[in-house]
JSON list of C-alpha atoms in Angstrom, two decimals:
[
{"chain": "N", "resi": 1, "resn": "UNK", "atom": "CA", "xyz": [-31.67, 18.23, 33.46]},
{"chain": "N", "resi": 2, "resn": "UNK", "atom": "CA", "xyz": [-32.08, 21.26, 31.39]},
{"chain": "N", "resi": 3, "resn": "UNK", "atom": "CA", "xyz": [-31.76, 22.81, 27.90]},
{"chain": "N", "resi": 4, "resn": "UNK", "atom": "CA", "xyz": [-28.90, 21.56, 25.88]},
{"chain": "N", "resi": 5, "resn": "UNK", "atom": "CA", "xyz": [-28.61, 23.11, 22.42]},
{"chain": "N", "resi": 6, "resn": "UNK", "atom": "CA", "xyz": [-27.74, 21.24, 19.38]},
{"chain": "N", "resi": 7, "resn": "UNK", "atom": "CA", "xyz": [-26.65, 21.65, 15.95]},
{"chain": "N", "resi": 8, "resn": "UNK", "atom": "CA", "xyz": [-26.56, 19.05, 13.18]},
{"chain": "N", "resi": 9, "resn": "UNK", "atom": "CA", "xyz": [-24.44, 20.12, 10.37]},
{"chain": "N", "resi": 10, "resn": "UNK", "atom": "CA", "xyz": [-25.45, 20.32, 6.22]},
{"chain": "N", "resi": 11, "resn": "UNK", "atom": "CA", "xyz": [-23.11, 18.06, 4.11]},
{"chain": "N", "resi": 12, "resn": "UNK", "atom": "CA", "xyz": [-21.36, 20.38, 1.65]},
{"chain": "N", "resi": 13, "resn": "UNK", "atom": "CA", "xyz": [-23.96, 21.39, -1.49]},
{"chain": "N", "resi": 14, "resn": "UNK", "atom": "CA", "xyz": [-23.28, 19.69, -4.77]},
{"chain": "N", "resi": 15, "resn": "UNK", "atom": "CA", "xyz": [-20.81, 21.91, -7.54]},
{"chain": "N", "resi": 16, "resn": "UNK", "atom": "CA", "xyz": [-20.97, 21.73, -10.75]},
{"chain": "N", "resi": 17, "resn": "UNK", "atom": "CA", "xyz": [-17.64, 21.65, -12.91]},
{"chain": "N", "resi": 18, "resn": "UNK", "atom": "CA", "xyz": [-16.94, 24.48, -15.71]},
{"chain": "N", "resi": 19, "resn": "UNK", "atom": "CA", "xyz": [-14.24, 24.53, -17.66]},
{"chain": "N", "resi": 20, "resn": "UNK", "atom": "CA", "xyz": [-12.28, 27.82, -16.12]},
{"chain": "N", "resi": 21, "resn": "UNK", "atom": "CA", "xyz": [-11.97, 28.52, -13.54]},
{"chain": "N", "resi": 22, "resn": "UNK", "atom": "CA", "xyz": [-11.85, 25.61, -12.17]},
{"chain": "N", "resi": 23, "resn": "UNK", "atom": "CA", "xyz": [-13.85, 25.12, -9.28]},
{"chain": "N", "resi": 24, "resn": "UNK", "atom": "CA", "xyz": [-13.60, 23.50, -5.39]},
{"chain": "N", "resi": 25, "resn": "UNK", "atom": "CA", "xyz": [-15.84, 21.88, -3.66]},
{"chain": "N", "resi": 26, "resn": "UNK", "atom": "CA", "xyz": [-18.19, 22.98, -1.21]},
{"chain": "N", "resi": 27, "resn": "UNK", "atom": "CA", "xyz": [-16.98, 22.20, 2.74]},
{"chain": "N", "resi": 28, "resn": "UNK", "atom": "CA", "xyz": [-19.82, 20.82, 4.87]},
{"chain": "N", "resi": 29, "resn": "UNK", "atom": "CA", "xyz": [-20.92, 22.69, 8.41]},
{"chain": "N", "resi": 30, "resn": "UNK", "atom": "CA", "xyz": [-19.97, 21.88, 11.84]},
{"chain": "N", "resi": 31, "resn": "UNK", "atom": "CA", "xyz": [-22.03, 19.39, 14.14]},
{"chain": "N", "resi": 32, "resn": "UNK", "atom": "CA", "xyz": [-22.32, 21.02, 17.86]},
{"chain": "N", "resi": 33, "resn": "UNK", "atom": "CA", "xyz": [-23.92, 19.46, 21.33]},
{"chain": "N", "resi": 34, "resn": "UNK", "atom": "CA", "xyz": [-23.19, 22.14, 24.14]},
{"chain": "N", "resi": 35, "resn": "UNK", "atom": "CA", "xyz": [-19.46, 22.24, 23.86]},
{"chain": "N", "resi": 36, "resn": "UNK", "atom": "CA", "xyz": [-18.46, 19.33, 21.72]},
{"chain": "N", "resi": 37, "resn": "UNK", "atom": "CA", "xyz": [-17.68, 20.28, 17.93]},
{"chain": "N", "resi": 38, "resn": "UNK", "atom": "CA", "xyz": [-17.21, 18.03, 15.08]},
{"chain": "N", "resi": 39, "resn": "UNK", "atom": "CA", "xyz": [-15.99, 19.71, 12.24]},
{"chain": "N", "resi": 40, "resn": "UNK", "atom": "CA", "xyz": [-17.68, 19.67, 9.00]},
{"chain": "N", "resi": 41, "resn": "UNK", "atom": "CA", "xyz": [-15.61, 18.32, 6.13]},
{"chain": "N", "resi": 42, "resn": "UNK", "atom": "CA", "xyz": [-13.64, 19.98, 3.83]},
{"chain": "N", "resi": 43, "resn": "UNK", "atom": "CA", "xyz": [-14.18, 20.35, -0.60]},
{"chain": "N", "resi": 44, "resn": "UNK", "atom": "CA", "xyz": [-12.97, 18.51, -2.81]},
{"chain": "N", "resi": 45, "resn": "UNK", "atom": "CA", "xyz": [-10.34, 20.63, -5.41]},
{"chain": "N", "resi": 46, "resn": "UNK", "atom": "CA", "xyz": [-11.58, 21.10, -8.81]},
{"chain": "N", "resi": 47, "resn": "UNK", "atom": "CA", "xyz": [-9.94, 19.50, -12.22]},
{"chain": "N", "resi": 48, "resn": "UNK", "atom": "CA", "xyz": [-6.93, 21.28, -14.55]},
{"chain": "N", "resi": 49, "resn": "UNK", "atom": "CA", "xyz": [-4.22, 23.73, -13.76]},
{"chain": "N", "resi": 50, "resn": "UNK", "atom": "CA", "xyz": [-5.49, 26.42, -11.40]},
{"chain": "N", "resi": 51, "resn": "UNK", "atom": "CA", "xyz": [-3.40, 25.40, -8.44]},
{"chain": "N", "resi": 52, "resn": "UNK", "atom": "CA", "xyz": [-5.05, 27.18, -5.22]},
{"chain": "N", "resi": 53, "resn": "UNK", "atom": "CA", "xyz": [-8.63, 25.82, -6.65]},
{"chain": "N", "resi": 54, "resn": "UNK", "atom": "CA", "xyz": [-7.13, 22.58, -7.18]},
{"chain": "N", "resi": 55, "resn": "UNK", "atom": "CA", "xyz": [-6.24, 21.96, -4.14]},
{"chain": "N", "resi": 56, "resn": "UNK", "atom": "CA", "xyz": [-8.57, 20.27, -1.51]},
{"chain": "N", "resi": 57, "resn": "UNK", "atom": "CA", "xyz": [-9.96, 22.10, 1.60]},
{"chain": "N", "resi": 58, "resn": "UNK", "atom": "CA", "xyz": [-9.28, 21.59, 5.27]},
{"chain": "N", "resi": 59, "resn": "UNK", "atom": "CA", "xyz": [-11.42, 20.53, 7.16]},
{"chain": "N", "resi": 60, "resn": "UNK", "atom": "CA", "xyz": [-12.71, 17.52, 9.67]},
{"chain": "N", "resi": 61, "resn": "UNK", "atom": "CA", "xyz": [-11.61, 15.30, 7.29]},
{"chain": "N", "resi": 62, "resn": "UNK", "atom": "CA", "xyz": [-9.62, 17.09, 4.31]},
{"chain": "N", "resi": 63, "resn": "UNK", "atom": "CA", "xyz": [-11.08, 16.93, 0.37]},
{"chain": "N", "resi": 64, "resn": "UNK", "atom": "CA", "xyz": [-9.09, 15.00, -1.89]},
{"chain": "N", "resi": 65, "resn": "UNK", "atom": "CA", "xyz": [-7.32, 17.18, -4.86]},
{"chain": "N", "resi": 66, "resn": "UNK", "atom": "CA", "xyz": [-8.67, 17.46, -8.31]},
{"chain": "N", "resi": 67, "resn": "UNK", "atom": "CA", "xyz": [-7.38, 15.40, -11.15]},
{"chain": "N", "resi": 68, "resn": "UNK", "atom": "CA", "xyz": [-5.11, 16.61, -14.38]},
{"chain": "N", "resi": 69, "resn": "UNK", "atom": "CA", "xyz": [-3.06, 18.35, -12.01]},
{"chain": "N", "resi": 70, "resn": "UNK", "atom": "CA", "xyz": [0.02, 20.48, -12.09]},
{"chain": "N", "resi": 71, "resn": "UNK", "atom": "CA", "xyz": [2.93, 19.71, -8.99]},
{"chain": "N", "resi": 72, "resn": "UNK", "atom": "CA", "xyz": [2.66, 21.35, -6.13]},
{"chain": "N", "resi": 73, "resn": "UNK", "atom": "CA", "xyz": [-1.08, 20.90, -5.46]},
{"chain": "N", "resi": 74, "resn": "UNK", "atom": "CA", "xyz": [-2.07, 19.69, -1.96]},
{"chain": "N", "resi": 75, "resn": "UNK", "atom": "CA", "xyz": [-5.04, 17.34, -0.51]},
{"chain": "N", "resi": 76, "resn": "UNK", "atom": "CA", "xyz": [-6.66, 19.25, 2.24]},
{"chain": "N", "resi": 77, "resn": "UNK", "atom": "CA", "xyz": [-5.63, 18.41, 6.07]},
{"chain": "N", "resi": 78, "resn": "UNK", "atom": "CA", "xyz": [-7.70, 17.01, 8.35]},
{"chain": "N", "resi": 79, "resn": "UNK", "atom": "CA", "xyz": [-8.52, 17.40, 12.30]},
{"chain": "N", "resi": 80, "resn": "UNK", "atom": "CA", "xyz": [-8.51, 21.34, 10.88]},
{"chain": "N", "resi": 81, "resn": "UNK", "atom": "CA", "xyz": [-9.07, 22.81, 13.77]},
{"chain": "N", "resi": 82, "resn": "UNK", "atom": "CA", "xyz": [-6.76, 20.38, 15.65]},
{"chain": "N", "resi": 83, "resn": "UNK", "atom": "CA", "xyz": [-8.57, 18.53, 18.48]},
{"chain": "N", "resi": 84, "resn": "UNK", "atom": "CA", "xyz": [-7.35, 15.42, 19.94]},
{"chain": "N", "resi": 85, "resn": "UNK", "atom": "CA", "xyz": [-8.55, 12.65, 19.60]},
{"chain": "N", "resi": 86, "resn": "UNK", "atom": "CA", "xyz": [-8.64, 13.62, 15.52]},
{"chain": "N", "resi": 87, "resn": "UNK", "atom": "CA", "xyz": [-11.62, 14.37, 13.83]},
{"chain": "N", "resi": 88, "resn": "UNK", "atom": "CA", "xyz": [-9.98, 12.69, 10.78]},
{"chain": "N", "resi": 89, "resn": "UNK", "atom": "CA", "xyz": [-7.52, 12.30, 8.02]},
{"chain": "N", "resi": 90, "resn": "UNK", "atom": "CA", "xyz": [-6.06, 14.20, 4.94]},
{"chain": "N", "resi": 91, "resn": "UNK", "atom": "CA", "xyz": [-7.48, 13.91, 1.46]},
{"chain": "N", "resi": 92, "resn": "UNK", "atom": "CA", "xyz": [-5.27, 12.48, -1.59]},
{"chain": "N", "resi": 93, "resn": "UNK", "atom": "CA", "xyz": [-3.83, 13.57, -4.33]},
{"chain": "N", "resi": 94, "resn": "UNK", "atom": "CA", "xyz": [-4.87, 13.21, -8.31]},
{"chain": "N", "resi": 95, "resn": "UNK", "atom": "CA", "xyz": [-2.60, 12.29, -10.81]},
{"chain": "N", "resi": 96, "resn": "UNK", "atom": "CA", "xyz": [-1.88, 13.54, -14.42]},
{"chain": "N", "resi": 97, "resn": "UNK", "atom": "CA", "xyz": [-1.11, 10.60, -17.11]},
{"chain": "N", "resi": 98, "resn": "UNK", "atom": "CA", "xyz": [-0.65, 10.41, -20.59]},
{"chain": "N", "resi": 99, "resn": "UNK", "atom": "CA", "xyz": [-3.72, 10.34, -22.45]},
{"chain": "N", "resi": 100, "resn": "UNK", "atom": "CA", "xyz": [-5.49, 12.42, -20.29]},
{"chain": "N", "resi": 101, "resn": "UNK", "atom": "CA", "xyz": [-6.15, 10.37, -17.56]},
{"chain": "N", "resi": 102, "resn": "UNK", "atom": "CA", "xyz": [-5.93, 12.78, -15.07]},
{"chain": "N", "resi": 103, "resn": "UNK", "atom": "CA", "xyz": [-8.00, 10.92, -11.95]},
{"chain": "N", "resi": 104, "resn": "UNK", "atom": "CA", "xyz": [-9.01, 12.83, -8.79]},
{"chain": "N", "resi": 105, "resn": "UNK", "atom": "CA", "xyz": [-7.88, 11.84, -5.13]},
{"chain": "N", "resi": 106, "resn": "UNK", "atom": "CA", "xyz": [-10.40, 10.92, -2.43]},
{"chain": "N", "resi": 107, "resn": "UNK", "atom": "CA", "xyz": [-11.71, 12.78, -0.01]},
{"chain": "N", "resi": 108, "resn": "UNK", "atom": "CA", "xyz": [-10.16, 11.81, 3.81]},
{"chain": "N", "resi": 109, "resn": "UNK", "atom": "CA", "xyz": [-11.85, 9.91, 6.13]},
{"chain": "N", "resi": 110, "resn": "UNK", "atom": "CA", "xyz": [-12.41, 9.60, 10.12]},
{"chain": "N", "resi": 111, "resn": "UNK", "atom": "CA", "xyz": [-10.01, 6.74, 10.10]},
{"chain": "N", "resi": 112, "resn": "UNK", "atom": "CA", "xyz": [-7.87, 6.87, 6.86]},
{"chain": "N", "resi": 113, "resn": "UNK", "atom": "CA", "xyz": [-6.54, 9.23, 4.58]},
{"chain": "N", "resi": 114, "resn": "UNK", "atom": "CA", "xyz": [-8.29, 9.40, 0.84]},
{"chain": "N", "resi": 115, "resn": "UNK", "atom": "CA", "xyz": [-6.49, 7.60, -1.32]},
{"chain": "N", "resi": 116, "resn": "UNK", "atom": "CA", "xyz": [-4.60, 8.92, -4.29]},
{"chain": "N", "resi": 117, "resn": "UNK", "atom": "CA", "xyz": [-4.17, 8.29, -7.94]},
{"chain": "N", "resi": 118, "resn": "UNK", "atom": "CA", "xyz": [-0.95, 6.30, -7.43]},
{"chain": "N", "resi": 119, "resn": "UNK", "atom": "CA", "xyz": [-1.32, 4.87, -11.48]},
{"chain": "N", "resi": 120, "resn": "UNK", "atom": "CA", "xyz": [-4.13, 4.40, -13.77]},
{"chain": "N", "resi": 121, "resn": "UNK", "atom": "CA", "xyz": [-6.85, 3.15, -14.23]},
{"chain": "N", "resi": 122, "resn": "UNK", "atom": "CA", "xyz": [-8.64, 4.30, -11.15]},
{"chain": "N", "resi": 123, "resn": "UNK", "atom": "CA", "xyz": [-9.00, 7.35, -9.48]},
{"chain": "N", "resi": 124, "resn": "UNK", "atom": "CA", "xyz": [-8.68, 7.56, -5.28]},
{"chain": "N", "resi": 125, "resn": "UNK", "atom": "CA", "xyz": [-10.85, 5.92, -3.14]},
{"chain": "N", "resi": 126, "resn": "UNK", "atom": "CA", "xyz": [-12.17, 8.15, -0.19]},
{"chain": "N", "resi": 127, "resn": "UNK", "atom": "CA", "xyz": [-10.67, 7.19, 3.18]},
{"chain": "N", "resi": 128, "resn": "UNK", "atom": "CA", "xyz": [-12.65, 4.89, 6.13]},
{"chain": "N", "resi": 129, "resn": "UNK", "atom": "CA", "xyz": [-15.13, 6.46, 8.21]},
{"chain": "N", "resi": 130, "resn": "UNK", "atom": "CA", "xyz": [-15.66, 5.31, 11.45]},
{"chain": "N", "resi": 131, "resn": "UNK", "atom": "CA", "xyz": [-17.82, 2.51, 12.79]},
{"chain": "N", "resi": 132, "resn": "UNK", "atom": "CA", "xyz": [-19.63, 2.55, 15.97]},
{"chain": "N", "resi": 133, "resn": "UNK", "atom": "CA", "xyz": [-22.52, 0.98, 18.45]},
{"chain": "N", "resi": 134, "resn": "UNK", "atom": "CA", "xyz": [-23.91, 3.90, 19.91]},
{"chain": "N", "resi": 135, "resn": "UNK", "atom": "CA", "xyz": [-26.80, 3.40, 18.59]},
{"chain": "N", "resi": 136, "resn": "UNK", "atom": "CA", "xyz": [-27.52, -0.23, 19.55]},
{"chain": "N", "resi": 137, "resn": "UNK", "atom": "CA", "xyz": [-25.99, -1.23, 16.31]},
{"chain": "N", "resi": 138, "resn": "UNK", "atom": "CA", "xyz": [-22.93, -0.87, 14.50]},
{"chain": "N", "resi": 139, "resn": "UNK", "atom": "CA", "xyz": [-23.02, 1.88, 11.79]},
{"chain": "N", "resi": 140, "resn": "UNK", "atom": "CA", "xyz": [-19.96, 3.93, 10.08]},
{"chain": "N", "resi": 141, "resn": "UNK", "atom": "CA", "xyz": [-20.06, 7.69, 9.86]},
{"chain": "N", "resi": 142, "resn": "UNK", "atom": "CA", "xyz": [-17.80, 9.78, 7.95]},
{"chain": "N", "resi": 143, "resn": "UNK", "atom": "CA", "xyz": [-16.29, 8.28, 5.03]},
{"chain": "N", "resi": 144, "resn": "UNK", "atom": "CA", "xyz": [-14.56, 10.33, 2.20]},
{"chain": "N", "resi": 145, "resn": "UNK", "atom": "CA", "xyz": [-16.13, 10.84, -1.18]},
{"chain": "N", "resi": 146, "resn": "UNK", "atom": "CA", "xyz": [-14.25, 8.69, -4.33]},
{"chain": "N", "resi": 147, "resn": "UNK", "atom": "CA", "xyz": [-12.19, 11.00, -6.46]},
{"chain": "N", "resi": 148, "resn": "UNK", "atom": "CA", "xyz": [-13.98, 11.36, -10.26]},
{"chain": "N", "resi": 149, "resn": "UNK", "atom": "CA", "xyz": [-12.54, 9.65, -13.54]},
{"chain": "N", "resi": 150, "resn": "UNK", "atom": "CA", "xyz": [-10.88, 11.84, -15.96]},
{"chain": "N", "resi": 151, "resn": "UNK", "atom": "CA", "xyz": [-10.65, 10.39, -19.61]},
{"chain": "N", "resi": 152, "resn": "UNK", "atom": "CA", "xyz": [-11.12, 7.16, -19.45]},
{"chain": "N", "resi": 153, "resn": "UNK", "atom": "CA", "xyz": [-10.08, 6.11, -15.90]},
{"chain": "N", "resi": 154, "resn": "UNK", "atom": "CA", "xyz": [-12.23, 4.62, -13.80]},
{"chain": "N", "resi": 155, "resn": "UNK", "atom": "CA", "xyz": [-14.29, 6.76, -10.58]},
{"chain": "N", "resi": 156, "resn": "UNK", "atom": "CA", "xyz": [-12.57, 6.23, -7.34]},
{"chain": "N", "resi": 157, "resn": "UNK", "atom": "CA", "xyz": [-14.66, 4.23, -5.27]},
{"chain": "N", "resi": 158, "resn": "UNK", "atom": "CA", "xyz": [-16.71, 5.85, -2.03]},
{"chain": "N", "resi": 159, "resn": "UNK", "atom": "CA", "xyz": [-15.76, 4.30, 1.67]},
{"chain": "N", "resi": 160, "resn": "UNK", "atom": "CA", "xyz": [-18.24, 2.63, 2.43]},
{"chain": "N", "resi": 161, "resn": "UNK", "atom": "CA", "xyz": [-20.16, 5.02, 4.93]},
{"chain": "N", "resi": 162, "resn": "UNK", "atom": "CA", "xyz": [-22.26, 6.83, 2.49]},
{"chain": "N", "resi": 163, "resn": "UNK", "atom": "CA", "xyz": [-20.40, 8.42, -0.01]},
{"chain": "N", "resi": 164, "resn": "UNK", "atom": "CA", "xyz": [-20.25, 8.05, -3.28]},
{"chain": "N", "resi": 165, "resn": "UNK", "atom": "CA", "xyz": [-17.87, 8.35, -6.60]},
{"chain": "N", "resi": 166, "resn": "UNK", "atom": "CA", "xyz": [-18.49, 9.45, -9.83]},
{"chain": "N", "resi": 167, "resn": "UNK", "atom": "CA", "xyz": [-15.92, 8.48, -13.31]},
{"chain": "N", "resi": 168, "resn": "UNK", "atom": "CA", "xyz": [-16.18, 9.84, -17.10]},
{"chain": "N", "resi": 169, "resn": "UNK", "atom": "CA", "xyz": [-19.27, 7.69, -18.50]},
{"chain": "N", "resi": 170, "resn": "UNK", "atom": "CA", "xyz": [-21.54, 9.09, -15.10]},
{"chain": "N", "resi": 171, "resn": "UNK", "atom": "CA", "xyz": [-20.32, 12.65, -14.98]},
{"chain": "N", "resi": 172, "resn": "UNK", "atom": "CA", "xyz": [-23.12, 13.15, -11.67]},
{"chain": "N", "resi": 173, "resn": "UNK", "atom": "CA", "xyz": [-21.03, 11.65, -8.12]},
{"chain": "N", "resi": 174, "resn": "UNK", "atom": "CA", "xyz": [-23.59, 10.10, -6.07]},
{"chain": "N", "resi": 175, "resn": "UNK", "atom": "CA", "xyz": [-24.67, 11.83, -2.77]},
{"chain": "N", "resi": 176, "resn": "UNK", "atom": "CA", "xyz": [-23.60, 11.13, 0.94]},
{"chain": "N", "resi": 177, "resn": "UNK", "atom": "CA", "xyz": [-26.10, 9.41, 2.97]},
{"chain": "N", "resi": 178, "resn": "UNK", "atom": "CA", "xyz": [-28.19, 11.72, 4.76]},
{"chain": "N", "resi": 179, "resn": "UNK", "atom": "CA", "xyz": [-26.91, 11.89, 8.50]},
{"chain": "N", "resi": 180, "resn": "UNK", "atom": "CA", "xyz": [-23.36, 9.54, 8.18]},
{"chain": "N", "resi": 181, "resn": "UNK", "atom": "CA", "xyz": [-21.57, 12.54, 7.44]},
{"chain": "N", "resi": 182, "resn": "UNK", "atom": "CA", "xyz": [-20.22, 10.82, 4.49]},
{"chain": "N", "resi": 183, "resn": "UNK", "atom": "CA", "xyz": [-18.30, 13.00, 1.42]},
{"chain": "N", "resi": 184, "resn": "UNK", "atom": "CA", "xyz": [-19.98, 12.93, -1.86]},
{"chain": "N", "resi": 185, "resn": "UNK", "atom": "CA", "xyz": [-18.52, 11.97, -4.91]},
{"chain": "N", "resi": 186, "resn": "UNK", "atom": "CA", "xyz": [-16.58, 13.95, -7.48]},
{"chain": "N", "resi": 187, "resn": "UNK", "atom": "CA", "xyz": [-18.07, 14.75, -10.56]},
{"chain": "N", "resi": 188, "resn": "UNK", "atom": "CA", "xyz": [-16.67, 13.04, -13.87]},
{"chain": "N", "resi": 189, "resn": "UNK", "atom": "CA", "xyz": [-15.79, 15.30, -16.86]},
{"chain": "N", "resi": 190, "resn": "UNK", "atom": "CA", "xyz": [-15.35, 13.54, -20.23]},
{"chain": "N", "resi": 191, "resn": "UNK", "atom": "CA", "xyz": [-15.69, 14.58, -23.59]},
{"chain": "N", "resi": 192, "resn": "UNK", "atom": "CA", "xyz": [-16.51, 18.29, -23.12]},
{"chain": "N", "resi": 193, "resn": "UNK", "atom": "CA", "xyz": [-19.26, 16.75, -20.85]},
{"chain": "N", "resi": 194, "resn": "UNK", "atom": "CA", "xyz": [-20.17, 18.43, -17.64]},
{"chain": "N", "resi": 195, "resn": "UNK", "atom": "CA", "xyz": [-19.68, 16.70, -14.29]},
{"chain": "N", "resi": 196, "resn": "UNK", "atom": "CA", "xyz": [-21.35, 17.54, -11.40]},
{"chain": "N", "resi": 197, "resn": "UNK", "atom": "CA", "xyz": [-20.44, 16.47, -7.47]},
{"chain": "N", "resi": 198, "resn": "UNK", "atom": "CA", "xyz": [-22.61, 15.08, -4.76]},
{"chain": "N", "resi": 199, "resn": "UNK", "atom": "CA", "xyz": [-23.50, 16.56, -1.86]},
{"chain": "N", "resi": 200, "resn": "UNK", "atom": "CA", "xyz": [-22.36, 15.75, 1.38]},
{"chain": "N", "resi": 201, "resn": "UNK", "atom": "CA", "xyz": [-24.56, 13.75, 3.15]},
{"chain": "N", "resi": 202, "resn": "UNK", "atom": "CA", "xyz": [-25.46, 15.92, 6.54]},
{"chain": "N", "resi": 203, "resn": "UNK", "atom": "CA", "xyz": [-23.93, 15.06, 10.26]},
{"chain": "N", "resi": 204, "resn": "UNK", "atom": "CA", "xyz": [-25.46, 13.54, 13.54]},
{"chain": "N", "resi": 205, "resn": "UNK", "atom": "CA", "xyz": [-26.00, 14.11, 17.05]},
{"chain": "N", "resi": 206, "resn": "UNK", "atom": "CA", "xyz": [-26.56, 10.95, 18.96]},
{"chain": "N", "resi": 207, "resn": "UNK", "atom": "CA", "xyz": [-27.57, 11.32, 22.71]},
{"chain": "N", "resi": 208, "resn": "UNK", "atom": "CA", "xyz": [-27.09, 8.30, 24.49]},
{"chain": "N", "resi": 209, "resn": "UNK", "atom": "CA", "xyz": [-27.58, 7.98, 28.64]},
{"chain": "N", "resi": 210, "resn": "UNK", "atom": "CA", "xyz": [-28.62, 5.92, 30.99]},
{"chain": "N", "resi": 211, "resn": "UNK", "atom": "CA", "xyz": [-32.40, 6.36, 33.06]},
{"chain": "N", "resi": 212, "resn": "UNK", "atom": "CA", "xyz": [-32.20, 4.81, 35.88]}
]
C-alpha cells in the first residue's frame, strides 16, 4: 500500500530531413515504476555522408543507420544502459548502391536486431518487439521503425508492433502506435523531395497484481 510514482515515456518527436547537415533522429524518453527503468529508444541516423549524424543512437533498442552511406557508419546499440535481461537489440545498417539506391537500416527491436540493407530493392525492416499477456491478452510492444527508401528502393517495412516505414513515393514514415513503444518510420527523400520521420509511439506502465 502506498504511493508508487510512475513515468510513461514520449516516443521520440518526428524530424524532418534537410539536405546538410544531415540530421538524426530524435531518441524517445525512459518509462519508470519506482525502481524499474525501461529505456527509451534510440534515433534513427540521417541520409548522405556526415558520418557521426549518420549513425544511429543508443538506446533501449538502438536506431537503424541512415541510407547513402559512407563505411564506417554504425547502427546504434541496444540494452544502452546495459541491464539484464536486455531491453533490446541493435539497429541495422543502410546500404549505398549504384543508382542511388541508398536504403536506410531499421531501427532494433525488443527481440531482434533491425534489419539492414543487405541488397536492393528494399530498405531494413525494424526488428521484433515483444509480445506479451499481461494484459489479459497478447499484445507486442517495442518494435523498430522500417528504414526509408532512397531512389527508387522500396521503404523497409515496420515490425509489426506499431511502427511504421516510409520509401521515396511517401516521403512522411508513419507514426508508432501510441503506448507500444514502437519506432517510427524513416522519412523517404526522392527527387529533391523532403522526407519527414514518424514519431515514436510513447511507452507503458502496466500494473498487474493480485486482490485477494
Amino acid at each position: 500500500a502506498g504511493t508508487t510514482p510512475v513515468t510513461v515515456g514520449a516516443g521520440g518527436a518526428a524530424v524532418t530531413q534537410q539536405a546538410n547537415p544531415e540530421l538524426q533522429g530524435n531518441d524517445g524518453s525512459a518509462s519508470i515504476l519506482a525502481t524499474v527503468t525501461s529505456a527509451g529508444g534510440g534515433g534513427g541516423g540521417g541520409g548522405g555522408n556526415n558520418v557521426p549524424l549518420t549513425n544511429g543512437r543508443p538506446g533501449g533498442s538502438g536506431g537503424g543507420t541512415g541510407g547513402g552511406i559512407p563505411s564506417g557508419v554504425t547502427g546504434g546499440t541496444g540494452n544502452t544502459p546495459p541491464v539484464s535481461p536486455a531491453q533490446g537489440f541493435n539497429g541495422g545498417i543502410g546500404g549505398n548502391f549504384p543508382g542511388g539506391n541508398g536504403g536506410a537500416g531499421g531501427g532494433g527491436g525488443a527481440t531482434e536486431a533491425g534489419e539492414g540493407q543487405a541488397s536492393a530493392p528494399t530498405s531494413g525492416r525494424g526488428g521484433a518487439g515483444a509480445t506479451t499477456n499481461i494484459s489479459n491478452s497478447p499484445v507486442g510492444y517495442s518494435g523498430g521503425g522500417g528504414g526509408s527508401g532512397g531512389g527508387s528502393l522500396s521503404a523497409g517495412a515496420g515490425s509489426p508492433c506499431g511502427s511504421g516505414a516510409a520509401g521515396p513515393t511517401t516521403p512522411t514514415g508513419n507514426n508508432g502506435v501510441a503506448n507500444r513503444g514502437g519506432g517510427g518510420g524513416g522519412g523517404g527523400v526522392a527527387g529533391g523531395s523532403v522526407g519527414t520521420s514518424g514519431a515514436g509511439g510513447s511507452g507503458v506502465v502496466i500494473i498487474r497484481y493480485k486482490i485477494a
